[in-house]
Coordinates of C-alpha atoms and ligand atoms in Angstrom, one line a residue:
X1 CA -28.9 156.0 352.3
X2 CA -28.6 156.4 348.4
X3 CA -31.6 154.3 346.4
X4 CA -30.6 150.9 345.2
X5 CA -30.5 152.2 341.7
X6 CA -27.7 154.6 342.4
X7 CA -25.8 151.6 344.3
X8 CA -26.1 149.7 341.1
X9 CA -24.6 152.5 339.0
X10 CA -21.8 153.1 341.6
X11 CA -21.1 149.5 341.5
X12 CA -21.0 149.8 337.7
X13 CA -18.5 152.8 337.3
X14 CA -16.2 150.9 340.5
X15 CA -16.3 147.7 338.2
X16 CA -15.2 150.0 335.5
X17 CA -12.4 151.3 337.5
X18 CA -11.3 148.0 337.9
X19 CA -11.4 146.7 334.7
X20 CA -9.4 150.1 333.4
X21 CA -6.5 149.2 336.6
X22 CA -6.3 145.6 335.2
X23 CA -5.7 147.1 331.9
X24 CA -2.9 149.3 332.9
X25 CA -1.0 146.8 334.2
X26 CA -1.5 143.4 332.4
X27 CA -3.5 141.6 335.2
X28 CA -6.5 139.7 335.0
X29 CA -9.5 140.9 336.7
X30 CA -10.9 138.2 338.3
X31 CA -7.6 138.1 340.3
X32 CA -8.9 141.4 342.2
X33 CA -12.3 141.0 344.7
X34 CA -14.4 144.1 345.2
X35 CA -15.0 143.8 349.4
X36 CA -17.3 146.7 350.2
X37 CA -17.1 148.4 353.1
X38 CA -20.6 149.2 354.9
X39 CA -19.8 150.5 358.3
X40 CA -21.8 154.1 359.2
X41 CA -24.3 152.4 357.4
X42 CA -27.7 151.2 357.8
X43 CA -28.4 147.3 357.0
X44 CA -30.2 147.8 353.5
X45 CA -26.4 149.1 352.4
X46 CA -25.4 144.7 353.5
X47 CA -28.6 144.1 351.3
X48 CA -27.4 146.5 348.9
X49 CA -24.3 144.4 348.1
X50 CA -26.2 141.0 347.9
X51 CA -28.5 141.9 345.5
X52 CA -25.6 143.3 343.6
X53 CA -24.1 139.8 343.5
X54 CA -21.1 140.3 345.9
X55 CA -21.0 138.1 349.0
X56 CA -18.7 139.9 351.6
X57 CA -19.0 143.1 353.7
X58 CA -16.6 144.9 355.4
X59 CA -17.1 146.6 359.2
X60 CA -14.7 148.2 361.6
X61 CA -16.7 148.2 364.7
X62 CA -17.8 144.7 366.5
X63 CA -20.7 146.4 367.9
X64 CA -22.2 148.2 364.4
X65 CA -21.3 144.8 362.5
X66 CA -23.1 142.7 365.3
X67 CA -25.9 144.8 364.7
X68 CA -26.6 144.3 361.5
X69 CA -25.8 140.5 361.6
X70 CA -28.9 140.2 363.9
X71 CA -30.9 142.3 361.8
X72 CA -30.0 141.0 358.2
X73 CA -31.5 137.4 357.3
X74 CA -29.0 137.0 354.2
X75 CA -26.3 135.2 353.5
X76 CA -22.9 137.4 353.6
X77 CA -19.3 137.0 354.9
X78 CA -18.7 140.0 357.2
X79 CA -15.2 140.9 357.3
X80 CA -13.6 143.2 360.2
X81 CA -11.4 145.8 359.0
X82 CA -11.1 148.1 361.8
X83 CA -9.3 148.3 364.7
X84 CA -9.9 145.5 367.3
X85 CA -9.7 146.2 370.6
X86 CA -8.5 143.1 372.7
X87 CA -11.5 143.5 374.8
X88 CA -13.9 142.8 372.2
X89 CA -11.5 140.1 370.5
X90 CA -14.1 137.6 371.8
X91 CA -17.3 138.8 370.1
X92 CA -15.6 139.7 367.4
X93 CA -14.3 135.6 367.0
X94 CA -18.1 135.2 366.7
X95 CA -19.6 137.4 364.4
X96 CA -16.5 137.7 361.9
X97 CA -16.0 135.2 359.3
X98 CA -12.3 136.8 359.0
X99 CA -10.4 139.4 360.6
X100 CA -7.9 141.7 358.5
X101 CA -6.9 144.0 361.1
X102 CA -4.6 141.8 363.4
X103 CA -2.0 144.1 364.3
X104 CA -0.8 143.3 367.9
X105 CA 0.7 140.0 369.3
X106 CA -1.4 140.1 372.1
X107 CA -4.5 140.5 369.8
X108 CA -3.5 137.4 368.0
X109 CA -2.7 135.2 370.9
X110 CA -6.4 136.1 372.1
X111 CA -7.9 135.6 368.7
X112 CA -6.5 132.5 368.7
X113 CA -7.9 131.6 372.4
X114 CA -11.1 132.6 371.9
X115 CA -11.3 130.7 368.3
X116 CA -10.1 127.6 369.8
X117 CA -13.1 128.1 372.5
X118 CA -15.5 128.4 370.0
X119 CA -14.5 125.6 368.2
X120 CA -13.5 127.5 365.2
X121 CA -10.4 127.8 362.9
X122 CA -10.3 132.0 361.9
X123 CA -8.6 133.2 359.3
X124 CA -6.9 136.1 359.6
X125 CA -4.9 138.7 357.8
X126 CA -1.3 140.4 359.2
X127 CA -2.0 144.5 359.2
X128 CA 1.1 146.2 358.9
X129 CA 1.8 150.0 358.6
X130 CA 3.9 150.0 355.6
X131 CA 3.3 153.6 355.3
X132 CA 4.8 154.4 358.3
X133 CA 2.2 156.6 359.4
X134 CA 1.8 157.6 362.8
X135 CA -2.2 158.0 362.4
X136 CA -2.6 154.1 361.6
X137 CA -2.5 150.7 363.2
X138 CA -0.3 147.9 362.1
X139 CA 3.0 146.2 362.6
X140 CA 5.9 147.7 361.5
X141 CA 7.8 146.0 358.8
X142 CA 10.5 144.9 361.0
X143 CA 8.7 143.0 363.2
X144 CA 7.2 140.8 360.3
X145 CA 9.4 137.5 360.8
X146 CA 8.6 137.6 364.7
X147 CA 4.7 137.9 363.9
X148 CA 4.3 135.3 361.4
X149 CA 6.3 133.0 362.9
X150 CA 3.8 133.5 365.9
X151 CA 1.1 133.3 363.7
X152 CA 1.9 130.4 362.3
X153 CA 2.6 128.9 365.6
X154 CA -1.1 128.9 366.7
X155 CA -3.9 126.3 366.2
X156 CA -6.9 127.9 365.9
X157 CA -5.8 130.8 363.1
X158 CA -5.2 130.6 359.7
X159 CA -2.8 133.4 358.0
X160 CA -4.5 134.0 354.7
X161 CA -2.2 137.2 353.4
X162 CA -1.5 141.1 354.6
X163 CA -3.6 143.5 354.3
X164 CA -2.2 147.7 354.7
X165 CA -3.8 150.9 354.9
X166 CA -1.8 153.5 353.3
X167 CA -1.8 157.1 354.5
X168 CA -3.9 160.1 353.5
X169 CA -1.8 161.7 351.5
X170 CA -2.9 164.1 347.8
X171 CA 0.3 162.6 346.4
X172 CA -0.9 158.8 345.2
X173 CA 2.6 158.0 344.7
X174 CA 2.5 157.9 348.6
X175 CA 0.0 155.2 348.7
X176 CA 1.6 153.5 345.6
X177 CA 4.7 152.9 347.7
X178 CA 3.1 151.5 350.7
X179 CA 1.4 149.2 348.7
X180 CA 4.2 148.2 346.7
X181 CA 6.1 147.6 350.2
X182 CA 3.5 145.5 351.0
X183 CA 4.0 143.1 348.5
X184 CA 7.7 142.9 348.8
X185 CA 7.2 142.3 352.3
X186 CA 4.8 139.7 351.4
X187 CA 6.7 138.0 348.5
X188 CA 9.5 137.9 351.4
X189 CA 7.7 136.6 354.2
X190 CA 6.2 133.5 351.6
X191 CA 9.7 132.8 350.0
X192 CA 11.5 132.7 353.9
X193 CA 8.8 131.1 355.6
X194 CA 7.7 128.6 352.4
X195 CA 3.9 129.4 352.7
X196 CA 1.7 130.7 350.5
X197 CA 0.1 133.8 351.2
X198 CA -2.1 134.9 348.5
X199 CA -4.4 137.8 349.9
X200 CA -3.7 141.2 349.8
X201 CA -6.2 143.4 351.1
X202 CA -4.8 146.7 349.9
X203 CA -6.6 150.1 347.9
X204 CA -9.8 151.7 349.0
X205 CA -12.2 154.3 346.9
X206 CA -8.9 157.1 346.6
X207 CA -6.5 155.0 345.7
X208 CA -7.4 151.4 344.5
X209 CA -5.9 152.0 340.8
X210 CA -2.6 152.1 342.7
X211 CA -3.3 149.3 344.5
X212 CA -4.2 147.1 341.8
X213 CA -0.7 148.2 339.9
X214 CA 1.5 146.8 342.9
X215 CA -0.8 143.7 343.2
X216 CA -4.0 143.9 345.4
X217 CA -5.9 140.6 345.7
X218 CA -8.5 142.7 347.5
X219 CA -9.9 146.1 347.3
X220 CA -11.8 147.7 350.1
X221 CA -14.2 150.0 348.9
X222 CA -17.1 152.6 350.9
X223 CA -17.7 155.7 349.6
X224 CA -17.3 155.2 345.6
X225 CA -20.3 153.1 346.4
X226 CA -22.4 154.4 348.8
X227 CA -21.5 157.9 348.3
X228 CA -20.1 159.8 351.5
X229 CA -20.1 158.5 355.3
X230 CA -22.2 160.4 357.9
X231 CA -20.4 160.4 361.1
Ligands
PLP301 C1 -13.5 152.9 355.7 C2 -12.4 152.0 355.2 C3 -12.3 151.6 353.9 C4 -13.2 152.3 352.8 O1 -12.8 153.6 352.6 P1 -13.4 154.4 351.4 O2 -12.4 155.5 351.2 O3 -14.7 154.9 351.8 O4 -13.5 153.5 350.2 C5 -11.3 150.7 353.5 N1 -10.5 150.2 354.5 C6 -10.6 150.5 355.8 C7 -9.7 149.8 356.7 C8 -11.5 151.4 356.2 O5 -11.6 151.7 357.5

């Protein structure tokens, strides 16, 4: 784990980025949130970010992110933005505050179940695969009507936006599209379905200035602030 100092630095030069992206393209930068993404590593990285002044994290594994929720006394929003297996959908309802990575109908109807158990109204983002790629989860953009409308349709979730993770490609302008398909698929959904969904959790440390240009609400960043992942 890098020192704090170095965090701070990192979080500087990210901010920077940021603020540059905004630039480019006309938009405000308070319109894009910084989530960082802490998974593979230890709890001082969740201390890390509060200290910085951000107040969300992002995980991908229930057990790692449960974890550190028993071991950090802070307050924090912990975000899942892995894969969710439906066998964990149940812990998961408990220790996230939202979950971006709802990418199966049968995932949402037991998100939604367990919510409703636990007294709790989860909000949730749609992950689609906008990139098409094989390697990654998601819906595919033809099923989008069908899902929302069955989102929409439950009690105990609430649809707060998309969110995409485009695929590892060298050529940016690969990412660039997937994002921009992501927002048209958004600005679609909204206009047919008259709802407003306002996040878009879109970009990560390779390609977030990309991101920002086709409208990110929500960056997800790891290693441009804690340096590289161990696995
Ligand atoms: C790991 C991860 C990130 C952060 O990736 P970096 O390239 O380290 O910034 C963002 N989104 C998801 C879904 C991830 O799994």
């Amino acid at each position: 784990m890098i020192p704090y100092s170095e965090f701070e630095a990192n979080l500087l030069l990210v901010h920077a980025r940021i603020l540059r992206a905004c630039e480019a393209c006309g938009r405000s930068p308070e319109t894009v949130a910084l989530l960082p993404v802490t998974k593979n590593h230890p709890v001082e990285a969740v201390d890390f970010v509060v200290r910085g002044g951000l107040t969300a994290v992002g995980e991908n594994r229930v057990q790692e992110a449960s974890e550190k929720r028993s071991s950090y006394s802070g307050r924090v929003q912990w975000e899942l933005i892995g894969h969710l297996q439906s066998n964990k959908a149940r812990d998961a309802v408990a220790i996230f505050d939202r979950i971006q990575s709802v990418d199966s109908l049968k995932l949402l109807r037991r998100l939604d179940r367990f919510a409703g158990e636990q007294g709790k109204v989860l909000p949730i983002l749609l992950q689609f695969n906008t990139g098409e790629d094989p390697n990654k989860y998601g819906f595919a953009r033809g099923e989008a009507d069908f899902v929302l409308e069955a989102a929409l349709g439950v009690a105990n979730l609430k649809v707060d936006g998309l969110m995409t993770v485009a695929p590892l490609d060298d050529d940016l302008d690969v990412a660039r599209a997937a994002f921009e398909s992501l927002r048209e698929l958004r600005d679609g959904l909204a206009e047919r379905f008259s709802v407003s969904l306002p996040e878009l959790s879109m970009g990560m440390t390779g390609d977030l200035e990309q991101a920002i240009a086709a409208g990110s609400t929500q960056i997800r960043v790891g290693t441009a602030l804690f340096g590289e992942r161990h696995y």
